[in-house]
Short mmCIF file of C-alpha atoms in Angstrom, two decimals:
data_model
loop_
_atom_site.label_atom_id
_atom_site.label_comp_id
_atom_site.label_asym_id
_atom_site.label_seq_id
_atom_site.Cartn_x
_atom_site.Cartn_y
_atom_site.Cartn_z
CA MET A 266 102.75 86.10 120.23
CA SER A 267 102.09 83.86 117.24
CA ARG A 268 100.49 85.61 114.26
CA ARG A 269 99.27 83.47 111.37
CA PRO A 270 100.83 84.74 108.13
CA VAL A 271 98.50 85.88 105.37
CA ILE A 272 99.56 85.83 101.72
CA ALA A 273 97.28 87.78 99.40
CA GLY A 274 97.42 88.12 95.63
CA ASN A 275 96.21 91.48 94.29
CA TRP A 276 95.35 90.76 90.66
CA LYS A 277 94.63 94.45 89.96
CA MET A 278 92.98 95.09 86.55
CA ASN A 279 93.94 91.76 85.03
CA LYS A 280 92.20 88.53 83.97
CA THR A 281 88.86 87.89 82.30
CA ILE A 282 86.34 85.62 84.02
CA GLY A 283 87.65 82.65 82.06
CA GLU A 284 91.25 83.46 82.90
CA THR A 285 90.33 83.95 86.55
CA LYS A 286 88.69 80.53 86.76
CA GLU A 287 91.64 78.94 84.99
CA LEU A 288 94.20 80.43 87.35
CA ILE A 289 92.17 79.48 90.40
CA GLU A 290 91.83 75.88 89.21
CA THR A 291 95.58 75.78 88.62
CA LEU A 292 96.41 77.19 92.04
CA LYS A 293 93.89 75.32 94.20
CA PRO A 294 95.83 72.05 94.45
CA LEU A 295 99.13 73.89 94.74
CA VAL A 296 98.15 75.94 97.81
CA LYS A 297 95.78 73.52 99.57
CA ASP A 298 98.33 72.61 102.27
CA ALA A 299 99.57 76.14 102.93
CA THR A 300 100.18 77.13 106.53
CA ALA A 301 99.51 80.75 105.62
CA GLU A 302 96.05 82.24 105.14
CA VAL A 303 95.55 82.46 101.37
CA VAL A 304 93.67 85.32 99.67
CA PHE A 305 93.01 86.15 96.01
CA ALA A 306 91.77 89.60 94.95
CA PRO A 307 90.39 89.62 91.40
CA THR A 308 88.50 92.48 89.75
CA PHE A 309 84.91 93.27 90.72
CA VAL A 310 83.41 91.57 87.64
CA ASN A 311 85.21 88.32 88.48
CA LEU A 312 84.37 88.15 92.18
CA THR A 313 81.29 85.95 91.95
CA ALA A 314 83.09 83.46 89.72
CA ALA A 315 86.08 83.47 92.07
CA VAL A 316 83.93 82.85 95.15
CA GLU A 317 82.20 79.94 93.40
CA ALA A 318 85.50 78.48 92.20
CA THR A 319 87.02 78.55 95.70
CA LYS A 320 84.10 77.12 97.70
CA GLY A 321 85.24 74.37 100.01
CA THR A 322 88.90 75.40 99.72
CA ASN A 323 91.35 77.22 101.98
CA ILE A 324 91.27 80.27 99.69
CA GLY A 325 89.44 83.47 100.66
CA ILE A 326 88.37 86.06 98.12
CA ALA A 327 89.01 89.78 98.49
CA ALA A 328 87.67 92.80 96.64
CA GLN A 329 90.18 95.47 95.63
CA ASN A 330 88.08 98.34 96.99
CA MET A 331 84.62 99.25 98.32
CA PHE A 332 82.59 102.33 99.15
CA TYR A 333 81.49 103.25 102.66
CA GLU A 334 77.79 103.81 101.89
CA GLU A 335 75.28 100.95 101.64
CA SER A 336 73.58 102.23 98.48
CA GLY A 337 72.75 105.41 96.62
CA ALA A 338 73.76 107.67 93.75
CA PHE A 339 77.43 106.73 93.69
CA THR A 340 78.04 105.80 90.07
CA GLY A 341 80.83 103.27 89.60
CA GLU A 342 81.04 102.29 93.26
CA VAL A 343 80.39 98.95 95.00
CA SER A 344 79.19 98.62 98.60
CA GLY A 345 80.43 96.29 101.30
CA GLU A 346 76.93 94.87 101.59
CA MET A 347 77.11 93.82 97.93
CA LEU A 348 80.49 92.18 98.47
CA LYS A 349 79.34 90.31 101.55
CA ALA A 350 76.20 89.08 99.76
CA ILE A 351 78.27 87.22 97.15
CA GLY A 352 80.65 85.67 99.68
CA VAL A 353 83.61 88.03 99.60
CA ARG A 354 85.49 87.90 102.92
CA TYR A 355 88.29 90.47 102.57
CA VAL A 356 88.70 93.90 101.01
CA ILE A 357 91.86 95.82 100.09
CA LEU A 358 91.60 99.47 101.10
CA GLY A 359 93.80 102.50 100.53
CA HIS A 360 96.12 100.91 97.98
CA SER A 361 98.65 103.43 96.67
CA GLU A 362 97.17 103.15 93.18
CA ARG A 363 93.78 104.17 94.57
CA ARG A 364 95.40 107.08 96.37
CA GLN A 365 97.49 108.11 93.34
CA TYR A 366 94.99 107.75 90.50
CA PHE A 367 91.67 108.28 92.29
CA ALA A 368 92.64 110.82 94.97
CA GLU A 369 91.69 108.53 97.84
CA THR A 370 92.39 110.12 101.23
CA ASP A 371 93.22 108.72 104.65
CA GLU A 372 89.79 109.91 105.80
CA ALA A 373 88.06 107.92 103.06
CA VAL A 374 90.17 104.88 103.91
CA ASN A 375 89.09 105.22 107.54
CA LYS A 376 85.40 105.36 106.61
CA LYS A 377 85.77 102.31 104.39
CA THR A 378 87.69 100.41 107.07
CA LEU A 379 85.07 101.09 109.73
CA LYS A 380 82.30 100.05 107.33
CA ALA A 381 84.09 96.84 106.35
CA LEU A 382 84.56 95.88 109.99
CA ALA A 383 80.93 96.63 110.77
CA LEU A 384 79.95 94.17 108.04
CA GLY A 385 82.33 91.45 109.23
CA LEU A 386 84.70 91.86 106.28
CA THR A 387 88.44 91.74 106.91
CA PRO A 388 90.09 94.93 105.64
CA ILE A 389 93.62 94.84 104.26
CA VAL A 390 94.61 98.46 104.77
CA CYS A 391 97.58 99.73 102.77
CA CYS A 392 100.17 102.34 103.66
CA GLY A 393 103.53 103.36 102.25
CA GLU A 394 105.80 106.17 101.18
CA THR A 395 107.04 107.51 97.85
CA LEU A 396 110.69 107.44 96.82
CA GLU A 397 110.88 111.20 97.38
CA GLU A 398 109.56 110.83 100.92
CA ARG A 399 112.04 108.06 101.70
CA GLU A 400 114.98 110.04 100.28
CA ALA A 401 113.88 113.07 102.33
CA ASP A 402 113.90 110.89 105.47
CA LYS A 403 110.12 111.30 105.82
CA ALA A 404 109.13 107.66 105.30
CA GLU A 405 108.30 106.97 108.94
CA GLU A 406 106.35 110.21 109.26
CA LYS A 407 104.25 109.33 106.20
CA VAL A 408 103.53 105.75 107.27
CA VAL A 409 102.63 106.72 110.84
CA SER A 410 100.34 109.52 109.64
CA GLN A 411 98.50 107.10 107.34
CA ILE A 412 98.06 104.61 110.18
CA LYS A 413 96.92 107.22 112.71
CA ALA A 414 94.31 108.64 110.32
CA GLY A 415 93.29 105.49 108.46
CA LEU A 416 92.91 103.25 111.51
CA ALA A 417 91.26 105.65 113.95
CA GLY A 418 88.21 104.69 115.99
CA ILE A 419 88.43 100.91 115.56
CA ASP A 420 87.00 98.69 118.30
CA ASP A 421 89.24 95.67 117.62
CA ILE A 422 92.34 96.50 115.61
CA THR A 423 93.36 92.82 115.50
CA LYS A 424 90.59 92.26 112.93
CA VAL A 425 92.49 94.51 110.52
CA ILE A 426 95.39 93.40 108.34
CA VAL A 427 97.84 96.18 107.47
CA ALA A 428 99.89 96.05 104.28
CA TYR A 429 103.03 98.18 104.18
CA GLU A 430 103.91 98.85 100.54
CA PRO A 431 106.67 101.30 99.69
CA ILE A 432 105.27 102.96 96.57
CA TRP A 433 108.71 103.00 94.95
CA ALA A 434 108.80 99.18 95.07
CA ILE A 435 105.35 98.42 93.61
CA GLY A 436 105.66 96.94 90.15
CA THR A 437 109.14 98.38 89.68
CA GLY A 438 111.18 95.26 90.32
CA LYS A 439 112.77 97.10 93.25
CA THR A 440 112.28 95.61 96.67
CA ALA A 441 112.95 97.17 100.03
CA SER A 442 115.78 95.37 101.76
CA ASN A 443 114.68 92.86 104.37
CA GLU A 444 115.80 95.32 107.04
CA GLN A 445 113.98 98.28 105.46
CA ALA A 446 110.77 96.25 105.14
CA ASP A 447 110.97 94.99 108.71
CA GLU A 448 111.74 98.46 110.05
CA ALA A 449 108.73 99.97 108.28
CA CYS A 450 106.42 97.19 109.44
CA GLY A 451 107.78 97.98 112.90
CA TRP A 452 106.71 101.61 112.46
CA VAL A 453 103.20 100.34 111.71
CA ARG A 454 103.18 98.15 114.80
CA ALA A 455 104.51 100.96 117.00
CA ALA A 456 101.83 103.35 115.73
CA ILE A 457 99.14 100.76 116.45
CA ALA A 458 100.61 100.21 119.93
CA ASP A 459 100.44 103.94 120.54
CA MET A 460 96.78 103.95 119.52
CA TYR A 461 95.51 100.63 120.89
CA GLY A 462 98.15 99.24 123.23
CA LYS A 463 101.11 96.93 122.88
CA GLU A 464 99.14 93.69 123.24
CA ALA A 465 96.78 94.62 120.41
CA ALA A 466 99.70 95.71 118.24
CA GLU A 467 101.49 92.42 118.81
CA ALA A 468 98.36 90.54 117.71
CA THR A 469 97.82 92.60 114.53
CA ARG A 470 99.18 91.20 111.28
CA VAL A 471 101.34 93.41 109.06
CA GLN A 472 102.11 92.37 105.50
CA TYR A 473 104.87 93.59 103.23
CA GLY A 474 104.16 94.34 99.60
CA GLY A 475 106.35 95.59 96.78
CA SER A 476 107.84 93.27 94.15
CA VAL A 477 107.53 90.20 96.37
CA LYS A 478 108.48 87.09 94.40
CA PRO A 479 109.53 83.47 95.00
CA ALA A 480 113.19 84.48 95.14
CA ASN A 481 112.82 86.90 98.06
CA VAL A 482 109.71 85.88 100.00
CA LYS A 483 111.37 83.44 102.41
CA GLU A 484 113.88 86.00 103.66
CA LEU A 485 111.21 88.67 104.00
CA MET A 486 108.95 86.33 105.95
CA ALA A 487 111.78 85.53 108.35
CA MET A 488 111.76 89.11 109.65
CA ASP A 489 110.23 89.79 113.07
CA ASN A 490 107.54 92.29 112.04
CA ILE A 491 106.46 90.81 108.69
CA ASP A 492 103.41 88.55 108.88
CA GLY A 493 102.70 88.00 105.22
CA ALA A 494 102.77 89.53 101.77
CA LEU A 495 100.47 91.49 99.48
CA VAL A 496 101.64 90.35 96.06
CA GLY A 497 100.94 92.07 92.75
CA GLY A 498 102.39 90.90 89.45
CA ALA A 499 103.85 87.70 90.86
CA SER A 500 100.36 86.53 91.88
CA LEU A 501 99.14 86.33 88.28
CA THR A 502 100.72 82.97 87.42
CA ALA A 503 101.04 79.52 88.97
CA ASP A 504 104.35 80.66 90.47
CA PHE A 505 102.26 82.43 93.13
CA ALA A 506 102.04 79.04 94.82
CA LYS A 507 105.80 79.24 95.50
CA ILE A 508 105.22 82.44 97.42
CA VAL A 509 102.26 81.00 99.35
CA ASN A 510 104.33 77.92 100.22
CA TYR A 511 107.42 79.91 101.19
CA ASP A 512 107.92 77.69 104.25
CA ALA A 513 107.59 74.35 102.47
#
């Protein structure tokens, strides 16, 4: 089954509004002919500017997080309704940094995912193991447990994008080998097949993330189970276009 690749840039806590607009204007002509689906994820305060700057282009805008309630006394949170109202189309959920620094649980990720889908947003749901878990031969167990809990109760799993990111490879310069990345994305697909059937699993896109850069993206994208990339640091410059256009 053919799955359209999706390349997403997670800008994390970087770029002012001016810098965001500047990078988008630089990248727009460089990625306009991409065969992959192209997504940028700036900070909350830059989302409106990013949506405006990408109107009429092939670039979709993602938020880096959202809460699962529509409104209320949740200081510091942003709802999916608010994101949808300004034209955001995707939302990253369960990133390892959210889990590590803000104690986000699989249960919270599941609530957020269900809410995003109910609103017509496309969730990019992250999973991945620590170095200690990999060295203890518990990587598959961790990834499968995150998928089983985080993606429970979904009507159409093919509307979800999963991003496998080994925590030990995020921002470290280390990258899982092509075989390790493909194997782990295969664990994700097998877990989804167990939950929703093989056909649904084959239609669900699974990204790899973790120090993806122009030098390694083509080989990673050639693997059977990898349908795209969630890119961190390498998405913050014009060189991101080389990753988006990996097949050019």
